[in-house]
CSV table of C-alpha atoms and ligand atoms in Angstrom, one decimal:
chain,number,residue,atom,x,y,z
K,1,MET,CA,-11.4,-20.7,7.9
K,2,ILE,CA,-9.7,-17.2,8.8
K,3,ARG,CA,-8.1,-17.4,12.3
K,4,PRO,CA,-7.7,-13.8,13.7
K,5,LYS,CA,-4.6,-12.8,15.5
K,6,THR,CA,-3.8,-12.9,19.3
K,7,GLU,CA,-2.7,-10.0,20.7
K,8,GLU,CA,0.9,-11.2,20.6
K,9,GLU,CA,0.8,-11.9,17.2
K,10,ILE,CA,-1.0,-8.1,16.4
K,11,ALA,CA,2.2,-6.6,18.9
K,12,LEU,CA,5.1,-8.2,16.7
K,13,MET,CA,3.0,-6.7,13.7
K,14,ARG,CA,2.4,-3.6,15.0
K,15,GLU,CA,6.4,-3.5,15.1
K,16,ASN,CA,6.5,-4.5,11.6
K,17,GLY,CA,4.2,-1.9,10.7
K,18,ILE,CA,6.4,0.5,12.9
K,19,LEU,CA,9.2,-0.4,10.6
K,20,VAL,CA,7.7,-0.3,7.2
K,21,SER,CA,6.1,3.0,8.1
K,22,ARG,CA,9.5,4.9,8.6
K,23,THR,CA,11.0,3.4,6.2
K,24,LEU,CA,8.8,5.0,4.1
K,25,ALA,CA,9.4,8.0,5.3
K,26,GLU,CA,13.5,7.5,4.8
K,27,VAL,CA,12.5,7.0,1.5
K,28,GLY,CA,10.4,10.2,1.5
K,29,LYS,CA,12.8,12.3,2.0
K,30,LEU,CA,14.9,11.5,-1.1
K,31,VAL,CA,12.0,11.6,-3.2
K,32,ALA,CA,12.8,14.6,-5.7
K,33,PRO,CA,13.8,15.2,-9.3
K,34,GLY,CA,17.1,13.9,-10.1
K,35,VAL,CA,17.2,10.7,-8.0
K,36,THR,CA,16.9,7.7,-9.4
K,37,THR,CA,14.7,4.9,-8.5
K,38,LEU,CA,17.0,2.4,-7.3
K,39,GLU,CA,18.3,4.8,-5.4
K,40,LEU,CA,15.2,5.0,-2.7
K,41,ASN,CA,15.4,1.2,-2.8
K,42,ARG,CA,19.1,0.8,-1.9
K,43,VAL,CA,18.2,3.3,0.8
K,44,ALA,CA,15.1,1.2,2.3
K,45,GLU,CA,16.7,-1.9,2.1
K,46,THR,CA,19.5,-0.1,4.3
K,47,PHE,CA,17.1,1.0,6.6
K,48,ILE,CA,15.3,-2.1,6.9
K,49,ARG,CA,18.4,-4.7,7.2
K,50,ASP,CA,20.0,-2.0,9.7
K,51,HIS,CA,16.9,-3.1,11.9
K,52,GLY,CA,17.6,-6.4,11.9
K,53,ALA,CA,14.3,-7.0,9.9
K,54,VAL,CA,14.5,-8.6,5.8
K,55,PRO,CA,12.8,-6.8,2.7
K,56,SER,CA,9.7,-9.7,2.2
K,57,PHE,CA,9.4,-8.6,-1.4
K,58,LEU,CA,13.2,-9.2,-2.4
K,59,GLY,CA,13.1,-12.8,-4.0
K,60,TYR,CA,8.9,-12.9,-3.7
K,61,ASP,CA,8.0,-15.1,-6.9
K,62,GLY,CA,11.7,-14.0,-7.9
K,63,PHE,CA,11.3,-9.4,-7.6
K,64,PRO,CA,14.1,-8.6,-7.6
K,65,ALA,CA,14.4,-5.7,-5.4
K,66,ALA,CA,13.1,-4.8,-1.8
K,67,LEU,CA,10.2,-2.0,-2.9
K,68,CYS,CA,8.2,-1.8,-6.0
K,69,ILE,CA,8.4,1.1,-7.4
K,70,SER,CA,5.9,2.6,-9.7
K,71,VAL,CA,5.7,5.5,-11.5
K,72,ASN,CA,2.7,7.9,-13.1
K,73,ASP,CA,1.7,5.1,-15.7
K,74,VAL,CA,1.9,2.3,-13.5
K,75,VAL,CA,-0.1,1.0,-11.2
K,76,VAL,CA,1.7,-1.4,-9.1
K,77,HIS,CA,4.8,-3.4,-9.2
K,78,GLY,CA,7.2,-1.7,-10.9
K,79,PHE,CA,11.1,-2.8,-10.8
K,80,PRO,CA,13.4,0.4,-9.3
K,81,SER,CA,15.8,1.1,-12.2
K,82,ASP,CA,18.1,4.3,-13.5
K,83,TYR,CA,15.0,5.9,-14.5
K,84,VAL,CA,15.5,9.6,-13.3
K,85,LEU,CA,12.4,11.2,-11.3
K,86,ARG,CA,11.2,14.2,-13.2
K,87,ASP,CA,9.6,17.2,-11.7
K,88,GLY,CA,6.0,16.3,-11.7
K,89,ASP,CA,6.0,12.7,-11.9
K,90,ILE,CA,4.3,10.5,-9.1
K,91,VAL,CA,5.7,7.9,-7.5
K,92,SER,CA,3.7,5.0,-5.7
K,93,VAL,CA,6.6,2.9,-3.4
K,94,ASP,CA,5.1,-0.4,-1.9
K,95,CYS,CA,7.7,-1.6,1.1
K,96,GLY,CA,7.0,-5.0,3.2
K,97,THR,CA,9.0,-6.2,6.2
K,98,PHE,CA,9.7,-9.7,7.4
K,99,TYR,CA,10.6,-9.2,11.5
K,100,LYS,CA,10.3,-11.8,14.1
K,101,GLY,CA,8.4,-13.7,11.6
K,102,TYR,CA,5.2,-11.7,10.9
K,103,ASN,CA,5.3,-9.1,8.3
K,104,GLY,CA,4.4,-5.9,7.3
K,105,ASP,CA,3.7,-4.3,4.2
K,106,SER,CA,2.8,-0.3,3.4
K,107,ALA,CA,2.5,2.1,0.0
K,108,TYR,CA,2.4,5.3,-0.3
K,109,THR,CA,2.1,7.6,-3.8
K,110,PHE,CA,4.7,10.1,-3.5
K,111,PRO,CA,4.6,13.7,-5.6
K,112,VAL,CA,7.8,14.6,-7.2
K,113,GLY,CA,8.8,18.4,-6.7
K,114,GLU,CA,5.5,20.4,-8.1
K,115,VAL,CA,2.3,18.1,-9.6
K,116,ASP,CA,-0.2,19.4,-11.4
K,117,ALA,CA,-3.8,19.7,-9.6
K,118,ASP,CA,-5.2,16.4,-11.5
K,119,ALA,CA,-2.1,14.3,-10.2
K,120,ARG,CA,-2.9,16.1,-6.7
K,121,ARG,CA,-6.2,15.7,-6.8
K,122,LEU,CA,-5.4,11.7,-7.8
K,123,LEU,CA,-2.8,11.6,-4.4
K,124,ASP,CA,-6.3,13.0,-2.0
K,125,VAL,CA,-8.7,11.0,-3.5
K,126,THR,CA,-7.4,8.0,-3.2
K,127,LYS,CA,-5.5,8.5,0.2
K,128,GLU,CA,-9.0,9.2,1.3
K,129,SER,CA,-10.8,6.2,-0.1
K,130,LEU,CA,-8.0,4.1,1.4
K,131,TYR,CA,-9.4,6.1,5.0
K,132,ARG,CA,-12.6,5.2,3.8
K,133,GLY,CA,-12.0,1.8,3.0
K,134,ILE,CA,-10.4,1.6,6.9
K,135,ALA,CA,-13.7,3.0,8.4
K,136,ALA,CA,-15.5,0.4,7.0
K,137,ALA,CA,-13.6,-2.2,8.4
K,138,VAL,CA,-15.2,-3.2,11.5
K,139,ALA,CA,-16.3,-6.2,13.4
K,140,GLY,CA,-19.1,-7.0,12.5
K,141,ASN,CA,-19.4,-5.5,8.4
K,142,ARG,CA,-18.6,-7.7,5.5
K,143,ILE,CA,-15.6,-7.8,3.0
K,144,GLY,CA,-17.5,-5.9,0.8
K,145,ASP,CA,-18.3,-2.9,2.5
K,146,ILE,CA,-14.6,-2.1,2.7
K,147,GLY,CA,-14.5,-2.2,-1.3
K,148,HIS,CA,-17.5,-0.2,-1.0
K,149,ALA,CA,-16.7,2.6,0.1
K,150,VAL,CA,-12.9,2.6,-1.5
K,151,GLN,CA,-15.2,2.1,-4.7
K,152,SER,CA,-18.0,4.6,-4.4
K,153,TYR,CA,-15.6,7.4,-2.7
K,154,ALA,CA,-12.7,7.4,-6.1
K,155,GLU,CA,-15.6,6.8,-8.5
K,156,SER,CA,-17.2,9.9,-7.5
K,157,PHE,CA,-14.3,11.7,-8.9
K,158,GLY,CA,-14.3,10.2,-11.9
K,159,PHE,CA,-12.0,8.1,-11.0
K,160,SER,CA,-11.6,4.0,-11.6
K,161,VAL,CA,-10.9,1.1,-9.8
K,162,VAL,CA,-8.1,-1.3,-11.0
K,163,ARG,CA,-10.5,-4.9,-11.0
K,164,GLU,CA,-6.7,-7.4,-11.6
K,165,LEU,CA,-5.5,-6.6,-7.7
K,166,GLU,CA,-6.7,-6.0,-4.7
K,167,GLY,CA,-5.6,-6.3,-0.7
K,168,HIS,CA,-5.1,-8.9,1.3
K,169,GLY,CA,-4.9,-10.7,4.6
K,170,ILE,CA,-1.4,-10.9,6.1
K,171,GLY,CA,0.6,-12.5,9.1
K,172,LYS,CA,3.1,-15.1,8.8
K,173,LYS,CA,2.7,-15.3,5.4
K,174,MET,CA,2.5,-12.0,3.3
K,175,HIS,CA,-0.5,-12.8,1.6
K,176,GLU,CA,-3.0,-14.4,3.4
K,177,SER,CA,-7.1,-14.8,3.1
K,178,PRO,CA,-9.4,-13.0,2.6
K,179,GLY,CA,-8.5,-11.1,-0.8
K,180,VAL,CA,-9.5,-7.6,-0.3
K,181,PRO,CA,-11.6,-5.7,-3.3
K,182,ASN,CA,-11.3,-2.2,-3.8
K,183,TYR,CA,-14.3,-2.6,-5.0
K,184,GLY,CA,-17.6,-4.4,-3.9
K,185,ARG,CA,-21.4,-4.2,-2.3
K,186,LYS,CA,-22.6,-3.8,0.8
K,187,GLY,CA,-23.6,-6.7,2.8
K,188,GLN,CA,-21.8,-8.9,0.7
K,189,GLY,CA,-18.4,-11.3,1.3
K,190,ILE,CA,-17.1,-13.1,4.4
K,191,ARG,CA,-17.9,-11.4,7.8
K,192,LEU,CA,-15.1,-9.5,9.0
K,193,VAL,CA,-13.7,-10.4,12.9
K,194,ASP,CA,-12.1,-8.6,16.0
K,195,GLY,CA,-8.1,-9.6,15.2
K,196,MET,CA,-8.2,-9.9,11.5
K,197,THR,CA,-4.9,-8.6,9.8
K,198,ILE,CA,-5.7,-6.8,6.8
K,199,CYS,CA,-4.2,-5.0,4.4
K,200,ILE,CA,-6.0,-2.2,2.2
K,201,GLU,CA,-4.5,-0.8,-0.6
K,202,PRO,CA,-6.8,1.0,-3.6
K,203,MET,CA,-5.2,1.7,-7.1
K,204,ILE,CA,-6.9,3.9,-8.5
K,205,ASN,CA,-6.6,5.0,-12.1
K,206,ALA,CA,-7.3,8.5,-13.0
K,207,GLY,CA,-8.2,7.3,-16.1
K,208,ALA,CA,-10.4,3.8,-17.3
K,209,LYS,CA,-9.8,0.9,-15.1
K,210,ASP,CA,-8.2,-1.1,-17.3
K,211,VAL,CA,-4.4,-2.6,-17.2
K,212,TYR,CA,-2.1,-4.8,-18.8
K,213,LEU,CA,0.9,-6.8,-17.7
K,214,ALA,CA,4.2,-5.5,-19.3
K,215,GLY,CA,6.6,-7.8,-21.3
K,216,ASN,CA,8.5,-8.3,-17.7
K,217,GLY,CA,5.5,-9.9,-16.5
K,218,TRP,CA,5.4,-7.8,-13.7
K,219,ALA,CA,4.7,-4.2,-14.1
K,220,VAL,CA,1.1,-3.1,-14.0
K,221,HIS,CA,0.2,-0.5,-16.6
K,222,THR,CA,-2.8,1.7,-17.2
K,223,ALA,CA,-4.0,0.6,-20.8
K,224,ASP,CA,-4.8,4.1,-21.8
K,225,HIS,CA,-1.6,5.6,-19.9
K,226,SER,CA,-3.3,7.8,-17.4
K,227,ARG,CA,-1.6,8.0,-14.3
K,228,ALA,CA,-2.4,5.7,-11.1
K,229,ALA,CA,-1.8,5.9,-7.7
K,230,HIS,CA,-1.9,3.8,-4.7
K,231,PHE,CA,-1.7,4.1,-0.5
K,232,GLU,CA,-2.0,0.5,1.6
K,233,LEU,CA,-2.1,0.3,5.3
K,234,THR,CA,-1.9,-2.6,7.4
K,235,VAL,CA,-4.7,-2.3,9.9
K,236,VAL,CA,-6.6,-5.0,12.8
K,237,VAL,CA,-10.4,-5.2,12.4
K,238,ARG,CA,-11.5,-4.4,15.7
K,239,LYS,CA,-15.2,-3.5,17.0
K,240,GLY,CA,-16.0,0.3,16.7
K,241,GLN,CA,-13.1,1.2,14.6
K,242,ALA,CA,-10.1,-0.5,13.4
K,243,GLU,CA,-7.0,-0.4,14.9
K,244,LEU,CA,-4.2,1.1,12.6
K,245,LEU,CA,-0.6,-1.2,12.2
K,246,SER,CA,0.8,1.5,9.5
K,247,THR,CA,0.4,4.7,9.2
K,248,PHE,CA,1.6,7.6,6.7
K,249,ASP,CA,2.0,9.7,10.3
K,250,PHE,CA,6.7,9.8,9.7
K,251,ILE,CA,5.8,10.9,6.3
K,252,GLU,CA,3.4,13.1,7.0
K,253,LYS,CA,3.6,14.4,10.5
K,254,ASP,CA,7.7,13.9,10.5
K,255,VAL,CA,6.9,12.1,14.1
K,256,LYS,CA,9.6,10.7,15.8
K,257,PHE,CA,9.9,6.4,16.7
R,301,LIG,MG1,2.0,-4.0,-0.3
R,302,LIG,MG1,-0.2,-5.5,-0.3
């Protein structure tokens, strides 16, 4: 059974959503050619701790950092490293916070310097596929409606959906039921209920859908070494329209909080 969250719980998760969103915006200000991914990680960890929260990824199943940073053909779960970002890279930054007993989780793929038109389209389509998925995350729909919305949009541009990884419920634990696949059939799967909190996170490859796991046991690469993008938001299922708990507005609109 998946227990919908109470409004008190959702209020605490909203605080996490804002913090994780602001952390991604802090990282985004630094993304540029010449910066190492370890520098991005350090800034994020400091920002999270300065706000009295804990970076939830650090130590999760032994993960060594506050952020997952995944460049170009790395889909997700890349380790921050001394890799120096280069003009034309795309870099996915996935961030989790633990604050007041609840979790926040969001990801954004940033262009580094000037990216080519194919990369720009991959980023735009992946982000829009996330919003299409969110539009389907309404009470009374089913989990497959979300995946169908993501998949049908992304594939209409010739891109492919990674099957091995998916979104998830979120709350006191970072990963709760249900799994939220980025592919699926309309009307299939569990029914969505008002108050369910889920992370929707399309992982979209420019080439084929196949992936492999790196030797470190974490980083997921595209098998054909095409580029991949990843965007994630935490939402509450509501009647009529999902409510966003995290947002890209701090990144894209430079809003103040
Ligand atoms: Mg995430
Ligand atoms: Mg997630």
